[in-house]
PDB file of C-alpha atoms in Angstrom:
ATOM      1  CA  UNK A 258       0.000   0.000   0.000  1.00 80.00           C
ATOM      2  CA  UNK A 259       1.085   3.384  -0.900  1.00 86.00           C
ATOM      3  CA  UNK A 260       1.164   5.919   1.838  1.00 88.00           C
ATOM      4  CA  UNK A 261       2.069   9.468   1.858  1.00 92.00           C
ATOM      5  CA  UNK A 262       2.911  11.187   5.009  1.00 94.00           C
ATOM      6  CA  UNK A 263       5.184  13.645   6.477  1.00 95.00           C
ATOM      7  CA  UNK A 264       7.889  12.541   8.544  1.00 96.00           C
ATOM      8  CA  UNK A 265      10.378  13.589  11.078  1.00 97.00           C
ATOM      9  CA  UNK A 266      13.639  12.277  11.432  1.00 97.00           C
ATOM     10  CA  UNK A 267      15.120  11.057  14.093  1.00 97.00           C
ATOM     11  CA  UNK A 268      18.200   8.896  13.532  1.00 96.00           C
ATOM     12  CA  UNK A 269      19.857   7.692  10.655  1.00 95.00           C
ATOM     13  CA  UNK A 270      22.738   4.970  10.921  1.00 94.00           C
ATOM     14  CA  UNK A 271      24.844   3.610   8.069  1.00 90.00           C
ATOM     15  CA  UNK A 272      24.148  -0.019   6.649  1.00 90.00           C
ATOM     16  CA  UNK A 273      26.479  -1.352   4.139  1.00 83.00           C
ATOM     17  CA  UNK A 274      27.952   0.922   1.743  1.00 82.00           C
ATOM     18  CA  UNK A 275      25.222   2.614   0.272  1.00 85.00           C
ATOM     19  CA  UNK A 276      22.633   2.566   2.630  1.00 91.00           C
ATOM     20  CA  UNK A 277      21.312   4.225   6.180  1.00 93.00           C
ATOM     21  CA  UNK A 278      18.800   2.933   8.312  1.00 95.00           C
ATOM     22  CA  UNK A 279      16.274   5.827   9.153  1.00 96.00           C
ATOM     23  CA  UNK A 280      14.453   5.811  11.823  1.00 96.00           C
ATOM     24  CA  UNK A 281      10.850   8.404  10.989  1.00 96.00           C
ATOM     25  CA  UNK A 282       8.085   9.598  13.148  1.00 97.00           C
ATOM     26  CA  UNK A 283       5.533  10.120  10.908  1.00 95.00           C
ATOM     27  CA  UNK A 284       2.518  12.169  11.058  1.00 95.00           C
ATOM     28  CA  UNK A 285       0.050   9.118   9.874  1.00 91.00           C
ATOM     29  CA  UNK A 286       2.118   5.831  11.266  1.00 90.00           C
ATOM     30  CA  UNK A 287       3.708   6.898  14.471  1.00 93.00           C
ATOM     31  CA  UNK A 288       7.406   5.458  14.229  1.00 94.00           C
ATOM     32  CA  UNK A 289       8.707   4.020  11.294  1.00 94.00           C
ATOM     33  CA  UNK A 290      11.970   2.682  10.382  1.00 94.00           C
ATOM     34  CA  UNK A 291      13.356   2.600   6.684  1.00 94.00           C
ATOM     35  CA  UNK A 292      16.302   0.997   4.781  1.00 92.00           C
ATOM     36  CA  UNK A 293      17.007   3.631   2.205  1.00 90.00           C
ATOM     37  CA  UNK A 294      19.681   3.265  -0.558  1.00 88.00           C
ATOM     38  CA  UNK A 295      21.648   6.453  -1.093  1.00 84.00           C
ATOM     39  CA  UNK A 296      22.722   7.075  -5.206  1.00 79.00           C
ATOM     40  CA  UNK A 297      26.403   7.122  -5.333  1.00 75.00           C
ATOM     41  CA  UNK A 298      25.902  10.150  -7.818  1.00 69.00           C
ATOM     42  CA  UNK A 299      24.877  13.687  -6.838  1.00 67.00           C
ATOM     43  CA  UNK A 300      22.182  13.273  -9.982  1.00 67.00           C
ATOM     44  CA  UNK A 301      20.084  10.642  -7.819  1.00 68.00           C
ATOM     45  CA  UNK A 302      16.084  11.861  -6.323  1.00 74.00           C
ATOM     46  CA  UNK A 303      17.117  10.380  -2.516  1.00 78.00           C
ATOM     47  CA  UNK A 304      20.021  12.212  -0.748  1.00 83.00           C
ATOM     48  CA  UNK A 305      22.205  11.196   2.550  1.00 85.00           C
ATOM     49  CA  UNK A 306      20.991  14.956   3.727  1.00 87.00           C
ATOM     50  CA  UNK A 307      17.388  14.274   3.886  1.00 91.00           C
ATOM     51  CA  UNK A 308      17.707  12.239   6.799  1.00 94.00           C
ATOM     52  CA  UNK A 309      19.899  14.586   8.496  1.00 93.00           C
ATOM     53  CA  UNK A 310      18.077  14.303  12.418  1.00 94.00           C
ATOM     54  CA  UNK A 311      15.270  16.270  12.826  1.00 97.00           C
ATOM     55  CA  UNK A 312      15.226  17.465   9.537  1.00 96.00           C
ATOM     56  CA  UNK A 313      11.272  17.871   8.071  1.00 97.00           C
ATOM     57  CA  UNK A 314      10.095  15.523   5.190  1.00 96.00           C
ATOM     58  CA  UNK A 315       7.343  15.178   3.022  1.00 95.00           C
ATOM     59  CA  UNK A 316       7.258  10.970   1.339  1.00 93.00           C
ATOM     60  CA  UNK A 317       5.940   8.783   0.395  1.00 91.00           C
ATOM     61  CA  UNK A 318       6.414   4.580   0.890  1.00 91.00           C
ATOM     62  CA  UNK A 319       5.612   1.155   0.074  1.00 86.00           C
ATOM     63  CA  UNK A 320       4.116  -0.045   3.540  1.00 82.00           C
ATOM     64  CA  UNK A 321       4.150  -3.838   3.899  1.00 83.00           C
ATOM     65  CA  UNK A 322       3.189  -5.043   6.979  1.00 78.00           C
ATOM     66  CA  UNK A 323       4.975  -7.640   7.567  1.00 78.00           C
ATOM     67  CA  UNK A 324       8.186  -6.037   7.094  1.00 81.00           C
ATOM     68  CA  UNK A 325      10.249  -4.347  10.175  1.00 86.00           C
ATOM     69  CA  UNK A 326      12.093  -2.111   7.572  1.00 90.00           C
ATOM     70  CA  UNK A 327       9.907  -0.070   4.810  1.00 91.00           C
ATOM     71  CA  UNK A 328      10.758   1.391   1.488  1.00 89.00           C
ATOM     72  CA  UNK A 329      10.882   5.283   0.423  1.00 90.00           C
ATOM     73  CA  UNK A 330       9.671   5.294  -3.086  1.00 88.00           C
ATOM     74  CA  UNK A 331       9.863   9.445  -3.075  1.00 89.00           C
ATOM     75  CA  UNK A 332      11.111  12.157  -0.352  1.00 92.00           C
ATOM     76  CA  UNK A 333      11.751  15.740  -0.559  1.00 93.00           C
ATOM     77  CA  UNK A 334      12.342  18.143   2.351  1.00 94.00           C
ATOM     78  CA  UNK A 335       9.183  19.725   3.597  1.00 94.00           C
ATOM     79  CA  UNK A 336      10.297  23.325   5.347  1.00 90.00           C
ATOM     80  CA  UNK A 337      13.897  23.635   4.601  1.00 94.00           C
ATOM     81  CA  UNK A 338      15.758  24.978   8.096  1.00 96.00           C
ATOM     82  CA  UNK A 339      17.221  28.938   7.117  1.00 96.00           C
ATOM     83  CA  UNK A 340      18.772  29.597  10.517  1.00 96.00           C
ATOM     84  CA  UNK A 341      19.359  26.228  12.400  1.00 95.00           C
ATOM     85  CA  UNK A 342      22.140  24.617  10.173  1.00 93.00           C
ATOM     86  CA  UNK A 343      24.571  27.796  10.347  1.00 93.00           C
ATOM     87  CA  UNK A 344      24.010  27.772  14.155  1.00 93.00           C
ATOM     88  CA  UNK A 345      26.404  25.570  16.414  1.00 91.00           C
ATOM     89  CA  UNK A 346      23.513  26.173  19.486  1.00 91.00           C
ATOM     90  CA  UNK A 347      20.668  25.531  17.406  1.00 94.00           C
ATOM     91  CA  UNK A 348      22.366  22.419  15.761  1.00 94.00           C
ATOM     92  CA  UNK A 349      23.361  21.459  18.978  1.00 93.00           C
ATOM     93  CA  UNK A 350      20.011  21.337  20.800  1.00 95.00           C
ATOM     94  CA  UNK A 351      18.365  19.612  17.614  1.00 95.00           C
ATOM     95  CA  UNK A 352      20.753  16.926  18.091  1.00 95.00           C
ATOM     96  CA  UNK A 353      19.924  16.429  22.015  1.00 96.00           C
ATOM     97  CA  UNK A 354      16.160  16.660  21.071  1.00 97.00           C
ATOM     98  CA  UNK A 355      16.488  14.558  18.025  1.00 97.00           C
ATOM     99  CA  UNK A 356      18.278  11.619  20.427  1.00 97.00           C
ATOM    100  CA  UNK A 357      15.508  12.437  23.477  1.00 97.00           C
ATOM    101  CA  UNK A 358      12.484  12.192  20.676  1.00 97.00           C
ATOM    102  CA  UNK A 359      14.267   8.863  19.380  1.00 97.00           C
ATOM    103  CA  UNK A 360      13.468   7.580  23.065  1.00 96.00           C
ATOM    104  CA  UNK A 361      10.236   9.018  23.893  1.00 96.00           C
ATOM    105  CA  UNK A 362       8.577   8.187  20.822  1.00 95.00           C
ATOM    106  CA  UNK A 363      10.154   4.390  20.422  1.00 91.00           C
ATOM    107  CA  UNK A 364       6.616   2.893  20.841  1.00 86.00           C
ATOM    108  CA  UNK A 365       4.495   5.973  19.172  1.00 87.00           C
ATOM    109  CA  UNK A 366       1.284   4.950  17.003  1.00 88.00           C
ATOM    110  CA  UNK A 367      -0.645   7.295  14.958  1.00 87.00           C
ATOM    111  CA  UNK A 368      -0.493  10.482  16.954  1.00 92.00           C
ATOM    112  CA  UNK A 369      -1.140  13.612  14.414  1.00 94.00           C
ATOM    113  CA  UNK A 370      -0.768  15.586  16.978  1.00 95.00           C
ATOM    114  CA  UNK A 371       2.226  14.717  18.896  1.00 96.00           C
ATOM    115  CA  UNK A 372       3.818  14.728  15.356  1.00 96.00           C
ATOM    116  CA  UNK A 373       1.909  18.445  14.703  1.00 97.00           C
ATOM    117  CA  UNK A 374       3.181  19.666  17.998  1.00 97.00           C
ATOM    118  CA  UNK A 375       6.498  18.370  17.340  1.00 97.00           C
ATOM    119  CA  UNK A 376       6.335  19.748  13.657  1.00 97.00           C
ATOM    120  CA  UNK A 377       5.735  23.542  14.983  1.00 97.00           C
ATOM    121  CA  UNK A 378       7.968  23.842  17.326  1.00 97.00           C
ATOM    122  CA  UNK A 379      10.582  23.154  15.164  1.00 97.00           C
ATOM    123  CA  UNK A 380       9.580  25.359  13.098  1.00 97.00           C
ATOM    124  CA  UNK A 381       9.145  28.150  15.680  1.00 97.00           C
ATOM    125  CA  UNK A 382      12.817  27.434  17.025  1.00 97.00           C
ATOM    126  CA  UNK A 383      14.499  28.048  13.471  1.00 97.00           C
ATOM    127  CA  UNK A 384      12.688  30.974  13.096  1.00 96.00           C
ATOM    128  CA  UNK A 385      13.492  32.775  16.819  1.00 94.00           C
ATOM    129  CA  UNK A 386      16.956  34.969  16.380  1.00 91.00           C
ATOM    130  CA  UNK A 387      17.233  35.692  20.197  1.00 89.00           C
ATOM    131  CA  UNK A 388      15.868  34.606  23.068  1.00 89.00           C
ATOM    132  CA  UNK A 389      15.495  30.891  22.536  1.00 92.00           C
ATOM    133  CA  UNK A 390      17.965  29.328  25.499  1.00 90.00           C
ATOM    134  CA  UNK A 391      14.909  27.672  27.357  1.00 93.00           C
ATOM    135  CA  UNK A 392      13.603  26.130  24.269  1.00 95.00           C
ATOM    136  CA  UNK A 393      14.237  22.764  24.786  1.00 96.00           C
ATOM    137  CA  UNK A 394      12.998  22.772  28.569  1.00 95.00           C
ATOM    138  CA  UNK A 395       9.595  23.989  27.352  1.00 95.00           C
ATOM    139  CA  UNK A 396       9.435  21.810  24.584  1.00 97.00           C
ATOM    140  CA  UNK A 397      10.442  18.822  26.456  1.00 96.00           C
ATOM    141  CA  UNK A 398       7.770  19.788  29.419  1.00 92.00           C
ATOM    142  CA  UNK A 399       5.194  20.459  27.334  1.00 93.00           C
ATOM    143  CA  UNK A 400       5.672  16.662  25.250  1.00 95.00           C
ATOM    144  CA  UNK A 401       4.271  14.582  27.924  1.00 92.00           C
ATOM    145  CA  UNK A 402       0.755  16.014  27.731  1.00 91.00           C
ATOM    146  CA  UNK A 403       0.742  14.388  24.301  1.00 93.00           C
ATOM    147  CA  UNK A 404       2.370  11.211  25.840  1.00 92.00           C
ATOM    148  CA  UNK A 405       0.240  11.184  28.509  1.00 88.00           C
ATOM    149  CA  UNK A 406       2.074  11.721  31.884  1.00 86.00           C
ATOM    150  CA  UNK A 407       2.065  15.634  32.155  1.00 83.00           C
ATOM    151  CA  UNK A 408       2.649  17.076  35.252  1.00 83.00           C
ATOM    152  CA  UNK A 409      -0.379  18.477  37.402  1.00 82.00           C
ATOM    153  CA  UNK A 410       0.608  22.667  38.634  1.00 76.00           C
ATOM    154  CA  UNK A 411      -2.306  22.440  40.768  1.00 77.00           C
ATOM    155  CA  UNK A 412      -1.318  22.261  44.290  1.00 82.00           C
ATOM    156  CA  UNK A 413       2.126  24.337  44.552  1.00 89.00           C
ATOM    157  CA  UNK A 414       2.588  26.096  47.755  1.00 90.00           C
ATOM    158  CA  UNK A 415       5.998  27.409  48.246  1.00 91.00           C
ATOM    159  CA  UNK A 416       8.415  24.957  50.021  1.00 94.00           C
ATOM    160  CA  UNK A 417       6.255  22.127  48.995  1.00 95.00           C
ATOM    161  CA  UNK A 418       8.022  18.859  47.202  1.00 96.00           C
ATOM    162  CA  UNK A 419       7.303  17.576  43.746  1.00 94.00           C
ATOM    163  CA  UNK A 420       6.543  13.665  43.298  1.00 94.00           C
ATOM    164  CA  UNK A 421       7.911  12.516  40.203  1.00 94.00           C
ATOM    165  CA  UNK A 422       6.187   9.502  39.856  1.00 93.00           C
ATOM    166  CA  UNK A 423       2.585  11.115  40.041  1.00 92.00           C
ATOM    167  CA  UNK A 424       3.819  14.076  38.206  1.00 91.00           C
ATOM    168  CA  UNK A 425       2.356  15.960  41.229  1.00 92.00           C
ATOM    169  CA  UNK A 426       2.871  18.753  43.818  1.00 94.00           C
ATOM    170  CA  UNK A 427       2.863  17.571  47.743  1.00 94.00           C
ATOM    171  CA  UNK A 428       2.926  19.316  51.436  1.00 94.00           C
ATOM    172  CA  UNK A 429       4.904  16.305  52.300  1.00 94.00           C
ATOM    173  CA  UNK A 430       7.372  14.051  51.342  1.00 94.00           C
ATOM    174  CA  UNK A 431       6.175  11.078  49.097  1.00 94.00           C
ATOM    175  CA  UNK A 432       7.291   7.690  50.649  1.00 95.00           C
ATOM    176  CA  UNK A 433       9.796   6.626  47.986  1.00 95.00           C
ATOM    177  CA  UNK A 434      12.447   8.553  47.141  1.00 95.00           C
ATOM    178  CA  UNK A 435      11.559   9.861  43.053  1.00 95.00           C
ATOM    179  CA  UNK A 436      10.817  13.307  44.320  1.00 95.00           C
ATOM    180  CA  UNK A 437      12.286  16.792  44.471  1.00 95.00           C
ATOM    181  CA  UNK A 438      12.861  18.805  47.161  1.00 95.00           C
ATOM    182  CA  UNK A 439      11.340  22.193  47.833  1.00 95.00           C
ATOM    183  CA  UNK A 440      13.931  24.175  45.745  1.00 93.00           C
ATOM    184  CA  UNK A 441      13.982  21.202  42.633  1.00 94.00           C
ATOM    185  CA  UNK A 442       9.814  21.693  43.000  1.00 94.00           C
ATOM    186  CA  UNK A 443       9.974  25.113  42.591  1.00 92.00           C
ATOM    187  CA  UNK A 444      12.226  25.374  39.662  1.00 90.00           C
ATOM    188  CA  UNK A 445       9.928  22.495  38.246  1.00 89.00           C
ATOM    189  CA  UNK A 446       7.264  24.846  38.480  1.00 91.00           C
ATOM    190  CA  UNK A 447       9.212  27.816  37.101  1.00 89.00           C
ATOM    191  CA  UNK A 448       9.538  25.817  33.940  1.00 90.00           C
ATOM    192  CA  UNK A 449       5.591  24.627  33.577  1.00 88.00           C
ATOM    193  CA  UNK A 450       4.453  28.410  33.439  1.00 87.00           C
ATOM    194  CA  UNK A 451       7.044  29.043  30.380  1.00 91.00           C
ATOM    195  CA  UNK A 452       6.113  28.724  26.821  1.00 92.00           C
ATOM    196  CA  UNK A 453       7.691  29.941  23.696  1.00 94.00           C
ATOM    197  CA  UNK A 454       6.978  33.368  23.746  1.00 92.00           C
ATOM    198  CA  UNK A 455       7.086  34.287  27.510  1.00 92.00           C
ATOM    199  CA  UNK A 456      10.529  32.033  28.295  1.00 92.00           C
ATOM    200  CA  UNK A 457      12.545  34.914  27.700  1.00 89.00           C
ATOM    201  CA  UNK A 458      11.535  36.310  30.763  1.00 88.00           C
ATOM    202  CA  UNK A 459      12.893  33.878  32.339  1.00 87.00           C
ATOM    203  CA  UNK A 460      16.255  34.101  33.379  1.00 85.00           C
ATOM    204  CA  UNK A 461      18.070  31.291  33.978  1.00 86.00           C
ATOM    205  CA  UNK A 462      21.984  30.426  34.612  1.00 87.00           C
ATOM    206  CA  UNK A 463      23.993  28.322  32.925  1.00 86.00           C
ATOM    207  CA  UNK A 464      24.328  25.747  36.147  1.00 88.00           C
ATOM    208  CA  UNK A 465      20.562  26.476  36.553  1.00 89.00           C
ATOM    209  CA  UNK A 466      19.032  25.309  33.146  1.00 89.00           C
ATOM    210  CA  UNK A 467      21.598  22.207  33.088  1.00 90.00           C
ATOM    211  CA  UNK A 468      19.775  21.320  36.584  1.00 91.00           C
ATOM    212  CA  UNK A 469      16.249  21.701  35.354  1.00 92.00           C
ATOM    213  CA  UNK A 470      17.350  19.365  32.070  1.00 93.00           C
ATOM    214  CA  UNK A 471      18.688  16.578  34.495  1.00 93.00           C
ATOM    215  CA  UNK A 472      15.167  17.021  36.241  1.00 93.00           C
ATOM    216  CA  UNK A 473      13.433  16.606  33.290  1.00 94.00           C
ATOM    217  CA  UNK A 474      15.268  13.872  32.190  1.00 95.00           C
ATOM    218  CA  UNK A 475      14.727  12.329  35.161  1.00 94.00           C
ATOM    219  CA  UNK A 476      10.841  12.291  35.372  1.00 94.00           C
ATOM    220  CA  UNK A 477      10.749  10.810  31.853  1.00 95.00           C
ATOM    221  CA  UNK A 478      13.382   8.398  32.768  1.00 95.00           C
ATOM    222  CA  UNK A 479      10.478   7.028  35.600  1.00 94.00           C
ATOM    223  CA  UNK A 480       7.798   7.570  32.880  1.00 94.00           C
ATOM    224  CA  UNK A 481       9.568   5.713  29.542  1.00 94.00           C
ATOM    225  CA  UNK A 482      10.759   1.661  30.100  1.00 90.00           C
ATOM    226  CA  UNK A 483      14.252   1.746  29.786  1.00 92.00           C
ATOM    227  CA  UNK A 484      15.137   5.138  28.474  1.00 94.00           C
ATOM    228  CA  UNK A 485      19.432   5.424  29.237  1.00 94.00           C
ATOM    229  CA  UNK A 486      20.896   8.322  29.752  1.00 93.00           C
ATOM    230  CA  UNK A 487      21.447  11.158  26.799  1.00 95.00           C
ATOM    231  CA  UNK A 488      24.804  10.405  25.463  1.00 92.00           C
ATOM    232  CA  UNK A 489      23.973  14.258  23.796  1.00 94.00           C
ATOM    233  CA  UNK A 490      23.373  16.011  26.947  1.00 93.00           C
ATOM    234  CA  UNK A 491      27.119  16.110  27.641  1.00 89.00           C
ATOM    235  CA  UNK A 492      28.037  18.673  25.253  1.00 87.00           C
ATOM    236  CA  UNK A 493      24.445  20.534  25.262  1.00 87.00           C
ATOM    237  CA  UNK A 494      25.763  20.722  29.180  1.00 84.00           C
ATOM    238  CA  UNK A 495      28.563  22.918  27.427  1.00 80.00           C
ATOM    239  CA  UNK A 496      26.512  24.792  24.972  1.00 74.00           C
ATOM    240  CA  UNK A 497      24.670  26.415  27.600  1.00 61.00           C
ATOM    241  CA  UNK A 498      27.099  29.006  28.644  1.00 55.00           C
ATOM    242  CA  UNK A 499      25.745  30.941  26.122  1.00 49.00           C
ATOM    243  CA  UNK A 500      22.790  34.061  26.798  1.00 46.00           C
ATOM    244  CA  UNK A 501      19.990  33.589  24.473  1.00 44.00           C
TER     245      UNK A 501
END
């Protein structure tokens, strides 16, 4: 059956000489992995920097069911990037979301609007030229409600604590130990008022937003069955010495 979809990419490895595996999530067929054979010539339809990670496609494929790896019969890139290629930050933070999405979305069905969600905020993040440092907190906050374990706000008092496992605020300490204190809670709450527009307000340090991401992390790590630790989030740990 012949299906056309959009499609965002998410990881690409090499398999033999001339082709990658690519792994998709697709706006119509949640994830979706591909074998895709690259032309050795620059004259070929399919090329190695479509599947760049993260990068925005519009395809279409041969779906057989019964096979774990489907076929790209056409592909072109749906919203070309302007700013995010020439930037080292941007790049850099596309390649922490791109491995964090890769994890997060391992099981995904059909979910247009995860993918939608996903989709825009890309979009909005190539076209910001300043204050943009907090993106991928937001963005990575805001994901569960479309996965399904978003945190409640209701409930904060200051110098409560924050149970990560119920993705609640509580006068009292849970009794396990997946929770954060009363200053982890707070800055956990700092980040759910955000959102694109107003998280330029917020004014974070460097050692500050690299906590919040390890707190993030964190609850999804309790959330998503066996998600390891970001291999990526040791150099965005660097990156964010910048001001944005």
């Amino acid at each position: 059956m012949i299906t056309k979809t959009r499609g965002i990419v998410l990881r690409s490895v090499r398999f033999g000489e001339s082709s990658l595996i690519v792994d998709v999530l697709t706006e119509l067929s949640g994830r979706v992995s591909f074998v895709v054979r690259i032309p050795k010539t620059s004259k070929g339809k399919v090329k190695k920097q479509y599947f760049q990670p993260m990068t925005l496609l519009d395809f279409e494929y041969d779906f057989r069911q019964r096979s774990s790896l489907q076929h790209i019969k056409d592909v072109r890139i749906a919203q070309p990037y302007s700013s995010i290629p020439c930037n080292p930050v941007k790049s850099s933070v596309l390649l922490f979301l791109a491995e964090f999405l890769y994890y997060t979305t391992r099981d995904e069905q059909e979910n247009s609007t995860l993918f939608n969600y996903i989709s825009a905020s890309l979009e909005w993040f190539d076209s910001a030229c300043d204050g943009f440092a907090n993106f991928h907190l937001v963005f990575m906050m805001r994901l569960g409600r479309f996965l399904g374990f978003h945190p409640f706000l209701d409930n904060f008092t200051q110098g409560c604590f924050f149970d990560l496992r119920n993705g609640c605020f509580t006068l009292s300490a849970p009794l396990h130990s997946d929770f954060l204190n009363a200053t982890d809670a707070e800055s956990m709450h700092t980040l759910m008022r955000m959102n694109f527009e107003t998280m330029k307000v917020f004014k974070l340090s460097h050692d500050e937003r690299n906590r919040i991401t390890e707190l993030v992390l964190h609850y999804y790590r309790l959330h998503i069955p066996n998600m390891p630790d970001l291999q990526s989030f040791d150099i965005l740990r660097e990156v964010f010495s910048y001001k944005s």
